[in-house]
Amino acid sequence: MTSIRKVVITAFGDVENVKVLDDVCPPPPPGHVQIAVEYAGFSGADVNMRKGIYPFQKKAPLTPGYCLVGKVRANGEGCTAFQAGDTVVVLTKYDAEAELVNQPEKYCIRVPDGIDHKEAAAIVCDWNAAYGMVMRTAKVTKGQRVFVHGISGAVGCAIMILSKLQGAKVYGTASERNHNDIRAYGATPFVYTDKNWMDEMKKLGGAHAVFDPLGFESFDESFSILSPDGILVAYGNNKGSLENGKNKSPMGAIMKLYSHNLNIMCGKRTTFFGLTRDSPAYKPNVTALFDLAKAGTITVPIKNVWDMEDIQTAHRQWGGGSGIGSLLIKVARD
């Protein structure tokens, strides 16, 4: 057993329920590797898990953290793919916000030399999700119109950059303070709240693909701006948390989202994208993104990094501030 510090959501509710506590990490069991975590991803999933509204989540107490980058510290029985000191990333869903974690070897991916470790942490989750949605779900192609809600966010800006690489024209909503950053990438930003984006996209003939992490009534608005053969790819239910509204279950909105597909006379399609390490595309997507990063084709923006001991600050500041890109928790102590 090794003494560690880790984040724990002790009970669902306010930020004060997120604490950094002392614990121990056991040796890795068979088929697992023990990883000394450098950085963990931070996102709306952390916030919604803290509130107890993330779909199908564990009960509290729990340790959040959807992904990590770190160095292999020890191998469990039967593990031979990595040596101590190798840098790996892994999609975890839980437990990444801890100094040591044990993870199944089969889900760990070696980080190539030359890849920034903060960018690697963003690639395995935020960019992995974006790549799956752009390349495999929506199959974005040259000349299409793509609309992204939360285009300045971690996954949103990755969707923007990857869609631009595919030759699409990209539009999206974001806080006005981030519009200049979005324009710098060649995309067209709108303010979400004034709804002007709905009329503008309809004038253009609609979007061939809309990516929506907001949920609830936003799914209906997004469906309304689709082109006749467009696809709405939902991938979150963050609207309530962003607006500091009442906690409510997203399941009704998700069921309504899928009900649009029952109209066989309508060419528009809807789906909800979920990221999982059990997908056959998990490792190929991450490997493709590492190749793009090594080649200099993509640069992964990092908006903010908080020390793990400041985890409550991260929860309070989520969804605010200027800049675009991914959010991380620095777990390793200097």
mmCIF file with all atom_site columns, N, CA and C in Angstrom, residues 126-127 130 133-134 145-164 168-192 197 201 209-214 218 222 235 238 242 301 303 319 321-326:
data_model
loop_
_atom_site.group_PDB
_atom_site.id
_atom_site.type_symbol
_atom_site.label_atom_id
_atom_site.label_alt_id
_atom_site.label_comp_id
_atom_site.label_asym_id
_atom_site.label_entity_id
_atom_site.label_seq_id
_atom_site.pdbx_PDB_ins_code
_atom_site.Cartn_x
_atom_site.Cartn_y
_atom_site.Cartn_z
_atom_site.occupancy
_atom_site.B_iso_or_equiv
_atom_site.pdbx_formal_charge
_atom_site.auth_seq_id
_atom_site.auth_comp_id
_atom_site.auth_asym_id
_atom_site.auth_atom_id
_atom_site.pdbx_PDB_model_num
ATOM 1   N N  . ASP A 1 126 ? -10.887 14.799 -24.687 1.00 0.00 ? 126 ASP A N  1
ATOM 2   C CA . ASP A 1 126 ? -11.567 15.866 -25.421 1.00 0.00 ? 126 ASP A CA 1
ATOM 3   C C  . ASP A 1 126 ? -11.436 15.686 -26.930 1.00 0.00 ? 126 ASP A C  1
ATOM 4   N N  . TRP A 1 127 ? -10.216 15.479 -27.394 1.00 0.00 ? 127 TRP A N  1
ATOM 5   C CA . TRP A 1 127 ? -9.991  15.363 -28.832 1.00 0.00 ? 127 TRP A CA 1
ATOM 6   C C  . TRP A 1 127 ? -10.414 14.008 -29.370 1.00 0.00 ? 127 TRP A C  1
ATOM 7   N N  . ALA A 1 130 ? -14.045 14.488 -29.995 1.00 0.00 ? 130 ALA A N  1
ATOM 8   C CA . ALA A 1 130 ? -14.251 15.323 -31.176 1.00 0.00 ? 130 ALA A CA 1
ATOM 9   C C  . ALA A 1 130 ? -13.939 14.557 -32.458 1.00 0.00 ? 130 ALA A C  1
ATOM 10  N N  . MET A 1 133 ? -16.717 12.102 -33.307 1.00 0.00 ? 133 MET A N  1
ATOM 11  C CA . MET A 1 133 ? -17.939 12.752 -33.800 1.00 0.00 ? 133 MET A CA 1
ATOM 12  C C  . MET A 1 133 ? -17.756 13.314 -35.200 1.00 0.00 ? 133 MET A C  1
ATOM 13  N N  . VAL A 1 134 ? -16.617 13.963 -35.448 1.00 0.00 ? 134 VAL A N  1
ATOM 14  C CA . VAL A 1 134 ? -16.383 14.605 -36.746 1.00 0.00 ? 134 VAL A CA 1
ATOM 15  C C  . VAL A 1 134 ? -16.115 13.581 -37.833 1.00 0.00 ? 134 VAL A C  1
ATOM 16  N N  . ARG A 1 145 ? -21.477 22.774 -43.960 1.00 0.00 ? 145 ARG A N  1
ATOM 17  C CA . ARG A 1 145 ? -21.626 23.757 -42.890 1.00 0.00 ? 145 ARG A CA 1
ATOM 18  C C  . ARG A 1 145 ? -21.769 23.003 -41.564 1.00 0.00 ? 145 ARG A C  1
ATOM 19  N N  . VAL A 1 146 ? -20.897 23.339 -40.629 1.00 0.00 ? 146 VAL A N  1
ATOM 20  C CA . VAL A 1 146 ? -20.871 22.693 -39.310 1.00 0.00 ? 146 VAL A CA 1
ATOM 21  C C  . VAL A 1 146 ? -21.169 23.746 -38.253 1.00 0.00 ? 146 VAL A C  1
ATOM 22  N N  . PHE A 1 147 ? -22.031 23.395 -37.302 1.00 0.00 ? 147 PHE A N  1
ATOM 23  C CA . PHE A 1 147 ? -22.368 24.322 -36.222 1.00 0.00 ? 147 PHE A CA 1
ATOM 24  C C  . PHE A 1 147 ? -22.053 23.652 -34.891 1.00 0.00 ? 147 PHE A C  1
ATOM 25  N N  . VAL A 1 148 ? -21.345 24.388 -34.027 1.00 0.00 ? 148 VAL A N  1
ATOM 26  C CA . VAL A 1 148 ? -20.859 23.834 -32.768 1.00 0.00 ? 148 VAL A CA 1
ATOM 27  C C  . VAL A 1 148 ? -21.297 24.719 -31.605 1.00 0.00 ? 148 VAL A C  1
ATOM 28  N N  . HIS A 1 149 ? -22.104 24.189 -30.705 1.00 0.00 ? 149 HIS A N  1
ATOM 29  C CA . HIS A 1 149 ? -22.394 24.913 -29.466 1.00 0.00 ? 149 HIS A CA 1
ATOM 30  C C  . HIS A 1 149 ? -21.214 24.743 -28.514 1.00 0.00 ? 149 HIS A C  1
ATOM 31  N N  . GLY A 1 150 ? -20.896 25.804 -27.794 1.00 0.00 ? 150 GLY A N  1
ATOM 32  C CA . GLY A 1 150 ? -19.734 25.739 -26.913 1.00 0.00 ? 150 GLY A CA 1
ATOM 33  C C  . GLY A 1 150 ? -18.450 25.585 -27.694 1.00 0.00 ? 150 GLY A C  1
ATOM 34  N N  . ILE A 1 151 ? -18.324 26.356 -28.763 1.00 0.00 ? 151 ILE A N  1
ATOM 35  C CA . ILE A 1 151 ? -17.206 26.199 -29.687 1.00 0.00 ? 151 ILE A CA 1
ATOM 36  C C  . ILE A 1 151 ? -15.870 26.588 -29.064 1.00 0.00 ? 151 ILE A C  1
ATOM 37  N N  . SER A 1 152 ? -15.900 27.332 -27.964 1.00 0.00 ? 152 SER A N  1
ATOM 38  C CA . SER A 1 152 ? -14.654 27.688 -27.293 1.00 0.00 ? 152 SER A CA 1
ATOM 39  C C  . SER A 1 152 ? -14.263 26.669 -26.223 1.00 0.00 ? 152 SER A C  1
ATOM 40  N N  . GLY A 1 153 ? -15.126 25.696 -25.973 1.00 0.00 ? 153 GLY A N  1
ATOM 41  C CA . GLY A 1 153 ? -14.850 24.702 -24.948 1.00 0.00 ? 153 GLY A CA 1
ATOM 42  C C  . GLY A 1 153 ? -13.842 23.660 -25.394 1.00 0.00 ? 153 GLY A C  1
ATOM 43  N N  . ALA A 1 154 ? -13.550 22.739 -24.502 1.00 0.00 ? 154 ALA A N  1
ATOM 44  C CA . ALA A 1 154 ? -12.515 21.739 -24.761 1.00 0.00 ? 154 ALA A CA 1
ATOM 45  C C  . ALA A 1 154 ? -12.836 20.880 -25.983 1.00 0.00 ? 154 ALA A C  1
ATOM 46  N N  . VAL A 1 155 ? -14.011 20.264 -25.989 1.00 0.00 ? 155 VAL A N  1
ATOM 47  C CA . VAL A 1 155 ? -14.407 19.433 -27.129 1.00 0.00 ? 155 VAL A CA 1
ATOM 48  C C  . VAL A 1 155 ? -14.838 20.305 -28.301 1.00 0.00 ? 155 VAL A C  1
ATOM 49  N N  . GLY A 1 156 ? -15.511 21.428 -28.004 1.00 0.00 ? 156 GLY A N  1
ATOM 50  C CA . GLY A 1 156 ? -15.996 22.302 -29.070 1.00 0.00 ? 156 GLY A CA 1
ATOM 51  C C  . GLY A 1 156 ? -14.895 22.844 -29.941 1.00 0.00 ? 156 GLY A C  1
ATOM 52  N N  . CYS A 1 157 ? -13.802 23.300 -29.344 1.00 0.00 ? 157 CYS A N  1
ATOM 53  C CA . CYS A 1 157 ? -12.730 23.863 -30.172 1.00 0.00 ? 157 CYS A CA 1
ATOM 54  C C  . CYS A 1 157 ? -12.025 22.762 -30.951 1.00 0.00 ? 157 CYS A C  1
ATOM 55  N N  . ALA A 1 158 ? -11.978 21.531 -30.389 1.00 0.00 ? 158 ALA A N  1
ATOM 56  C CA . ALA A 1 158 ? -11.407 20.413 -31.136 1.00 0.00 ? 158 ALA A CA 1
ATOM 57  C C  . ALA A 1 158 ? -12.277 20.068 -32.344 1.00 0.00 ? 158 ALA A C  1
ATOM 58  N N  . ILE A 1 159 ? -13.612 20.094 -32.160 1.00 0.00 ? 159 ILE A N  1
ATOM 59  C CA . ILE A 1 159 ? -14.519 19.874 -33.293 1.00 0.00 ? 159 ILE A CA 1
ATOM 60  C C  . ILE A 1 159 ? -14.295 20.947 -34.355 1.00 0.00 ? 159 ILE A C  1
ATOM 61  N N  . MET A 1 160 ? -14.155 22.194 -33.916 1.00 0.00 ? 160 MET A N  1
ATOM 62  C CA . MET A 1 160 ? -13.923 23.299 -34.846 1.00 0.00 ? 160 MET A CA 1
ATOM 63  C C  . MET A 1 160 ? -12.654 23.068 -35.666 1.00 0.00 ? 160 MET A C  1
ATOM 64  N N  . ILE A 1 161 ? -11.562 22.754 -34.999 1.00 0.00 ? 161 ILE A N  1
ATOM 65  C CA . ILE A 1 161 ? -10.274 22.598 -35.679 1.00 0.00 ? 161 ILE A CA 1
ATOM 66  C C  . ILE A 1 161 ? -10.302 21.401 -36.621 1.00 0.00 ? 161 ILE A C  1
ATOM 67  N N  . LEU A 1 162 ? -10.844 20.281 -36.178 1.00 0.00 ? 162 LEU A N  1
ATOM 68  C CA . LEU A 1 162 ? -10.892 19.085 -37.028 1.00 0.00 ? 162 LEU A CA 1
ATOM 69  C C  . LEU A 1 162 ? -11.830 19.274 -38.211 1.00 0.00 ? 162 LEU A C  1
ATOM 70  N N  . SER A 1 163 ? -12.949 19.964 -37.991 1.00 0.00 ? 163 SER A N  1
ATOM 71  C CA . SER A 1 163 ? -13.880 20.222 -39.095 1.00 0.00 ? 163 SER A CA 1
ATOM 72  C C  . SER A 1 163 ? -13.245 21.146 -40.128 1.00 0.00 ? 163 SER A C  1
ATOM 73  N N  . LYS A 1 164 ? -12.495 22.149 -39.672 1.00 0.00 ? 164 LYS A N  1
ATOM 74  C CA . LYS A 1 164 ? -11.789 23.029 -40.603 1.00 0.00 ? 164 LYS A CA 1
ATOM 75  C C  . LYS A 1 164 ? -10.757 22.237 -41.416 1.00 0.00 ? 164 LYS A C  1
ATOM 76  N N  . ALA A 1 168 ? -14.586 22.050 -43.937 1.00 0.00 ? 168 ALA A N  1
ATOM 77  C CA . ALA A 1 168 ? -15.934 22.547 -43.651 1.00 0.00 ? 168 ALA A CA 1
ATOM 78  C C  . ALA A 1 168 ? -15.913 24.026 -43.283 1.00 0.00 ? 168 ALA A C  1
ATOM 79  N N  . LYS A 1 169 ? -17.074 24.657 -43.438 1.00 0.00 ? 169 LYS A N  1
ATOM 80  C CA . LYS A 1 169 ? -17.277 26.012 -42.936 1.00 0.00 ? 169 LYS A CA 1
ATOM 81  C C  . LYS A 1 169 ? -17.889 25.878 -41.548 1.00 0.00 ? 169 LYS A C  1
ATOM 82  N N  . VAL A 1 170 ? -17.267 26.503 -40.558 1.00 0.00 ? 170 VAL A N  1
ATOM 83  C CA . VAL A 1 170 ? -17.637 26.251 -39.167 1.00 0.00 ? 170 VAL A CA 1
ATOM 84  C C  . VAL A 1 170 ? -18.232 27.496 -38.518 1.00 0.00 ? 170 VAL A C  1
ATOM 85  N N  . TYR A 1 171 ? -19.323 27.284 -37.818 1.00 0.00 ? 171 TYR A N  1
ATOM 86  C CA . TYR A 1 171 ? -20.040 28.324 -37.074 1.00 0.00 ? 171 TYR A CA 1
ATOM 87  C C  . TYR A 1 171 ? -20.276 27.786 -35.660 1.00 0.00 ? 171 TYR A C  1
ATOM 88  N N  . GLY A 1 172 ? -20.567 28.682 -34.736 1.00 0.00 ? 172 GLY A N  1
ATOM 89  C CA . GLY A 1 172 ? -20.854 28.179 -33.405 1.00 0.00 ? 172 GLY A CA 1
ATOM 90  C C  . GLY A 1 172 ? -21.167 29.263 -32.404 1.00 0.00 ? 172 GLY A C  1
ATOM 91  N N  . THR A 1 173 ? -21.599 28.833 -31.222 1.00 0.00 ? 173 THR A N  1
ATOM 92  C CA . THR A 1 173 ? -21.936 29.770 -30.151 1.00 0.00 ? 173 THR A CA 1
ATOM 93  C C  . THR A 1 173 ? -20.869 29.736 -29.062 1.00 0.00 ? 173 THR A C  1
ATOM 94  N N  . ALA A 1 174 ? -20.639 30.917 -28.487 1.00 0.00 ? 174 ALA A N  1
ATOM 95  C CA . ALA A 1 174 ? -19.682 31.047 -27.393 1.00 0.00 ? 174 ALA A CA 1
ATOM 96  C C  . ALA A 1 174 ? -19.887 32.400 -26.745 1.00 0.00 ? 174 ALA A C  1
ATOM 97  N N  . SER A 1 175 ? -19.349 32.567 -25.557 1.00 0.00 ? 175 SER A N  1
ATOM 98  C CA . SER A 1 175 ? -19.368 33.873 -24.904 1.00 0.00 ? 175 SER A CA 1
ATOM 99  C C  . SER A 1 175 ? -18.617 34.879 -25.776 1.00 0.00 ? 175 SER A C  1
ATOM 100 N N  . GLU A 1 176 ? -19.138 36.094 -25.816 1.00 0.00 ? 176 GLU A N  1
ATOM 101 C CA . GLU A 1 176 ? -18.568 37.107 -26.705 1.00 0.00 ? 176 GLU A CA 1
ATOM 102 C C  . GLU A 1 176 ? -17.097 37.384 -26.405 1.00 0.00 ? 176 GLU A C  1
ATOM 103 N N  . ARG A 1 177 ? -16.677 37.192 -25.159 1.00 0.00 ? 177 ARG A N  1
ATOM 104 C CA . ARG A 1 177 ? -15.281 37.442 -24.796 1.00 0.00 ? 177 ARG A CA 1
ATOM 105 C C  . ARG A 1 177 ? -14.313 36.515 -25.531 1.00 0.00 ? 177 ARG A C  1
ATOM 106 N N  . ASN A 1 178 ? -14.826 35.417 -26.081 1.00 0.00 ? 178 ASN A N  1
ATOM 107 C CA . ASN A 1 178 ? -13.968 34.454 -26.777 1.00 0.00 ? 178 ASN A CA 1
ATOM 108 C C  . ASN A 1 178 ? -14.105 34.509 -28.296 1.00 0.00 ? 178 ASN A C  1
ATOM 109 N N  . HIS A 1 179 ? -14.867 35.460 -28.810 1.00 0.00 ? 179 HIS A N  1
ATOM 110 C CA . HIS A 1 179 ? -15.135 35.488 -30.248 1.00 0.00 ? 179 HIS A CA 1
ATOM 111 C C  . HIS A 1 179 ? -13.888 35.750 -31.085 1.00 0.00 ? 179 HIS A C  1
ATOM 112 N N  . ASN A 1 180 ? -12.999 36.601 -30.614 1.00 0.00 ? 180 ASN A N  1
ATOM 113 C CA . ASN A 1 180 ? -11.787 36.875 -31.391 1.00 0.00 ? 180 ASN A CA 1
ATOM 114 C C  . ASN A 1 180 ? -10.911 35.627 -31.515 1.00 0.00 ? 180 ASN A C  1
ATOM 115 N N  . ASP A 1 181 ? -10.834 34.839 -30.445 1.00 0.00 ? 181 ASP A N  1
ATOM 116 C CA . ASP A 1 181 ? -10.066 33.592 -30.506 1.00 0.00 ? 181 ASP A CA 1
ATOM 117 C C  . ASP A 1 181 ? -10.667 32.640 -31.533 1.00 0.00 ? 181 ASP A C  1
ATOM 118 N N  . ILE A 1 182 ? -11.979 32.598 -31.606 1.00 0.00 ? 182 ILE A N  1
ATOM 119 C CA . ILE A 1 182 ? -12.649 31.698 -32.543 1.00 0.00 ? 182 ILE A CA 1
ATOM 120 C C  . ILE A 1 182 ? -12.450 32.176 -33.982 1.00 0.00 ? 182 ILE A C  1
ATOM 121 N N  . ARG A 1 183 ? -12.560 33.472 -34.183 1.00 0.00 ? 183 ARG A N  1
ATOM 122 C CA . ARG A 1 183 ? -12.343 34.016 -35.537 1.00 0.00 ? 183 ARG A CA 1
ATOM 123 C C  . ARG A 1 183 ? -10.922 33.738 -36.020 1.00 0.00 ? 183 ARG A C  1
ATOM 124 N N  . ALA A 1 184 ? -9.967  33.709 -35.093 1.00 0.00 ? 184 ALA A N  1
ATOM 125 C CA . ALA A 1 184 ? -8.578  33.448 -35.463 1.00 0.00 ? 184 ALA A CA 1
ATOM 126 C C  . ALA A 1 184 ? -8.406  32.065 -36.089 1.00 0.00 ? 184 ALA A C  1
ATOM 127 N N  . TYR A 1 185 ? -9.324  31.152 -35.810 1.00 0.00 ? 185 TYR A N  1
ATOM 128 C CA . TYR A 1 185 ? -9.295  29.825 -36.410 1.00 0.00 ? 185 TYR A CA 1
ATOM 129 C C  . TYR A 1 185 ? -10.124 29.756 -37.696 1.00 0.00 ? 185 TYR A C  1
ATOM 130 N N  . GLY A 1 186 ? -10.696 30.877 -38.105 1.00 0.00 ? 186 GLY A N  1
ATOM 131 C CA . GLY A 1 186 ? -11.468 30.897 -39.337 1.00 0.00 ? 186 GLY A CA 1
ATOM 132 C C  . GLY A 1 186 ? -12.911 30.495 -39.186 1.00 0.00 ? 186 GLY A C  1
ATOM 133 N N  . ALA A 1 187 ? -13.416 30.447 -37.950 1.00 0.00 ? 187 ALA A N  1
ATOM 134 C CA . ALA A 1 187 ? -14.815 30.097 -37.708 1.00 0.00 ? 187 ALA A CA 1
ATOM 135 C C  . ALA A 1 187 ? -15.623 31.358 -37.418 1.00 0.00 ? 187 ALA A C  1
ATOM 136 N N  . THR A 1 188 ? -16.942 31.234 -37.524 1.00 0.00 ? 188 THR A N  1
ATOM 137 C CA . THR A 1 188 ? -17.851 32.368 -37.306 1.00 0.00 ? 188 THR A CA 1
ATOM 138 C C  . THR A 1 188 ? -18.598 32.175 -35.996 1.00 0.00 ? 188 THR A C  1
ATOM 139 N N  . PRO A 1 189 ? -18.362 33.051 -34.994 1.00 0.00 ? 189 PRO A N  1
ATOM 140 C CA . PRO A 1 189 ? -19.022 32.884 -33.693 1.00 0.00 ? 189 PRO A CA 1
ATOM 141 C C  . PRO A 1 189 ? -20.317 33.671 -33.566 1.00 0.00 ? 189 PRO A C  1
ATOM 142 N N  . PHE A 1 190 ? -21.218 33.152 -32.753 1.00 0.00 ? 190 PHE A N  1
ATOM 143 C CA . PHE A 1 190 ? -22.459 33.824 -32.389 1.00 0.00 ? 190 PHE A CA 1
ATOM 144 C C  . PHE A 1 190 ? -22.606 33.776 -30.869 1.00 0.00 ? 190 PHE A C  1
ATOM 145 N N  . VAL A 1 191 ? -23.409 34.707 -30.354 1.00 0.00 ? 191 VAL A N  1
ATOM 146 C CA . VAL A 1 191 ? -23.822 34.649 -28.951 1.00 0.00 ? 191 VAL A CA 1
ATOM 147 C C  . VAL A 1 191 ? -25.021 33.721 -28.853 1.00 0.00 ? 191 VAL A C  1
ATOM 148 N N  . TYR A 1 192 ? -24.999 32.786 -27.911 1.00 0.00 ? 192 TYR A N  1
ATOM 149 C CA . TYR A 1 192 ? -26.075 31.814 -27.809 1.00 0.00 ? 192 TYR A CA 1
ATOM 150 C C  . TYR A 1 192 ? -27.402 32.456 -27.426 1.00 0.00 ? 192 TYR A C  1
ATOM 151 N N  . TRP A 1 197 ? -28.277 33.260 -34.207 1.00 0.00 ? 197 TRP A N  1
ATOM 152 C CA . TRP A 1 197 ? -27.647 32.169 -34.937 1.00 0.00 ? 197 TRP A CA 1
ATOM 153 C C  . TRP A 1 197 ? -28.680 31.263 -35.605 1.00 0.00 ? 197 TRP A C  1
ATOM 154 N N  . MET A 1 201 ? -28.366 30.677 -39.651 1.00 0.00 ? 201 MET A N  1
ATOM 155 C CA . MET A 1 201 ? -28.095 29.354 -40.214 1.00 0.00 ? 201 MET A CA 1
ATOM 156 C C  . MET A 1 201 ? -29.208 28.902 -41.139 1.00 0.00 ? 201 MET A C  1
ATOM 157 N N  . ALA A 1 209 ? -24.184 19.468 -40.098 1.00 0.00 ? 209 ALA A N  1
ATOM 158 C CA . ALA A 1 209 ? -23.930 18.791 -38.819 1.00 0.00 ? 209 ALA A CA 1
ATOM 159 C C  . ALA A 1 209 ? -23.965 19.823 -37.698 1.00 0.00 ? 209 ALA A C  1
ATOM 160 N N  . VAL A 1 210 ? -24.692 19.516 -36.641 1.00 0.00 ? 210 VAL A N  1
ATOM 161 C CA . VAL A 1 210 ? -24.716 20.344 -35.441 1.00 0.00 ? 210 VAL A CA 1
ATOM 162 C C  . VAL A 1 210 ? -24.221 19.492 -34.282 1.00 0.00 ? 210 VAL A C  1
ATOM 163 N N  . PHE A 1 211 ? -23.299 20.043 -33.495 1.00 0.00 ? 211 PHE A N  1
ATOM 164 C CA . PHE A 1 211 ? -22.755 19.347 -32.333 1.00 0.00 ? 211 PHE A CA 1
ATOM 165 C C  . PHE A 1 211 ? -23.197 20.109 -31.086 1.00 0.00 ? 211 PHE A C  1
ATOM 166 N N  . ASP A 1 212 ? -23.917 19.422 -30.196 1.00 0.00 ? 212 ASP A N  1
ATOM 167 C CA . ASP A 1 212 ? -24.590 20.100 -29.090 1.00 0.00 ? 212 ASP A CA 1
ATOM 168 C C  . ASP A 1 212 ? -24.287 19.426 -27.748 1.00 0.00 ? 212 ASP A C  1
ATOM 169 N N  . PRO A 1 213 ? -23.500 20.101 -26.852 1.00 0.00 ? 213 PRO A N  1
ATOM 170 C CA . PRO A 1 213 ? -23.252 19.577 -25.514 1.00 0.00 ? 213 PRO A CA 1
ATOM 171 C C  . PRO A 1 213 ? -24.163 20.182 -24.456 1.00 0.00 ? 213 PRO A C  1
ATOM 172 N N  . LEU A 1 214 ? -25.127 21.003 -24.872 1.00 0.00 ? 214 LEU A N  1
ATOM 173 C CA . LEU A 1 214 ? -25.931 21.759 -23.912 1.00 0.00 ? 214 LEU A CA 1
ATOM 174 C C  . LEU A 1 214 ? -27.130 20.970 -23.399 1.00 0.00 ? 214 LEU A C  1
ATOM 175 N N  . SER A 1 218 ? -32.037 23.081 -25.874 1.00 0.00 ? 218 SER A N  1
ATOM 176 C CA . SER A 1 218 ? -31.066 23.351 -26.933 1.00 0.00 ? 218 SER A CA 1
ATOM 177 C C  . SER A 1 218 ? -31.107 22.281 -28.024 1.00 0.00 ? 218 SER A C  1
ATOM 178 N N  . SER A 1 222 ? -31.273 23.147 -31.944 1.00 0.00 ? 222 SER A N  1
ATOM 179 C CA . SER A 1 222 ? -30.260 22.623 -32.860 1.00 0.00 ? 222 SER A CA 1
ATOM 180 C C  . SER A 1 222 ? -30.898 21.837 -33.999 1.00 0.00 ? 222 SER A C  1
ATOM 181 N N  . TYR A 1 235 ? -23.868 15.524 -27.316 1.00 0.00 ? 235 TYR A N  1
ATOM 182 C CA . TYR A 1 235 ? -22.818 14.853 -26.548 1.00 0.00 ? 235 TYR A CA 1
ATOM 183 C C  . TYR A 1 235 ? -22.698 15.372 -25.114 1.00 0.00 ? 235 TYR A C  1
ATOM 184 N N  . ASN A 1 238 ? -25.044 20.021 -20.455 1.00 0.00 ? 238 ASN A N  1
ATOM 185 C CA . ASN A 1 238 ? -24.367 20.978 -19.582 1.00 0.00 ? 238 ASN A CA 1
ATOM 186 C C  . ASN A 1 238 ? -25.106 22.295 -19.394 1.00 0.00 ? 238 ASN A C  1
ATOM 187 N N  . LEU A 1 242 ? -24.146 25.236 -16.635 1.00 0.00 ? 242 LEU A N  1
ATOM 188 C CA . LEU A 1 242 ? -23.577 26.489 -17.115 1.00 0.00 ? 242 LEU A CA 1
ATOM 189 C C  . LEU A 1 242 ? -24.396 27.687 -16.655 1.00 0.00 ? 242 LEU A C  1
ATOM 190 N N  . PRO A 1 301 ? -5.062  23.459 -27.858 1.00 0.00 ? 301 PRO A N  1
ATOM 191 C CA . PRO A 1 301 ? -5.102  24.580 -26.906 1.00 0.00 ? 301 PRO A CA 1
ATOM 192 C C  . PRO A 1 301 ? -5.427  24.104 -25.494 1.00 0.00 ? 301 PRO A C  1
ATOM 193 N N  . LYS A 1 303 ? -6.636  25.725 -22.020 1.00 0.00 ? 303 LYS A N  1
ATOM 194 C CA . LYS A 1 303 ? -7.172  26.979 -21.483 1.00 0.00 ? 303 LYS A CA 1
ATOM 195 C C  . LYS A 1 303 ? -6.706  27.246 -20.060 1.00 0.00 ? 303 LYS A C  1
ATOM 196 N N  . GLY A 1 319 ? -16.550 26.840 -16.866 1.00 0.00 ? 319 GLY A N  1
ATOM 197 C CA . GLY A 1 319 ? -17.519 27.533 -17.723 1.00 0.00 ? 319 GLY A CA 1
ATOM 198 C C  . GLY A 1 319 ? -17.302 29.026 -17.802 1.00 0.00 ? 319 GLY A C  1
ATOM 199 N N  . GLY A 1 321 ? -14.333 32.583 -17.603 1.00 0.00 ? 321 GLY A N  1
ATOM 200 C CA . GLY A 1 321 ? -12.990 32.998 -18.009 1.00 0.00 ? 321 GLY A CA 1
ATOM 201 C C  . GLY A 1 321 ? -12.827 33.086 -19.511 1.00 0.00 ? 321 GLY A C  1
ATOM 202 N N  . SER A 1 322 ? -11.775 33.763 -19.920 1.00 0.00 ? 322 SER A N  1
ATOM 203 C CA . SER A 1 322 ? -11.484 33.937 -21.348 1.00 0.00 ? 322 SER A CA 1
ATOM 204 C C  . SER A 1 322 ? -10.549 32.841 -21.837 1.00 0.00 ? 322 SER A C  1
ATOM 205 N N  . GLY A 1 323 ? -10.562 32.651 -23.143 1.00 0.00 ? 323 GLY A N  1
ATOM 206 C CA . GLY A 1 323 ? -9.692  31.661 -23.761 1.00 0.00 ? 323 GLY A CA 1
ATOM 207 C C  . GLY A 1 323 ? -10.467 30.443 -24.215 1.00 0.00 ? 323 GLY A C  1
ATOM 208 N N  . ILE A 1 324 ? -9.790  29.603 -24.995 1.00 0.00 ? 324 ILE A N  1
ATOM 209 C CA . ILE A 1 324 ? -10.427 28.401 -25.524 1.00 0.00 ? 324 ILE A CA 1
ATOM 210 C C  . ILE A 1 324 ? -9.543  27.192 -25.228 1.00 0.00 ? 324 ILE A C  1
ATOM 211 N N  . GLY A 1 325 ? -10.158 26.031 -25.223 1.00 0.00 ? 325 GLY A N  1
ATOM 212 C CA . GLY A 1 325 ? -9.376  24.810 -25.092 1.00 0.00 ? 325 GLY A CA 1
ATOM 213 C C  . GLY A 1 325 ? -9.702  23.984 -23.875 1.00 0.00 ? 325 GLY A C  1
ATOM 214 N N  . SER A 1 326 ? -8.820  23.036 -23.599 1.00 0.00 ? 326 SER A N  1
ATOM 215 C CA . SER A 1 326 ? -9.050  22.028 -22.578 1.00 0.00 ? 326 SER A CA 1
ATOM 216 C C  . SER A 1 326 ? -8.661  22.519 -21.185 1.00 0.00 ? 326 SER A C  1
#
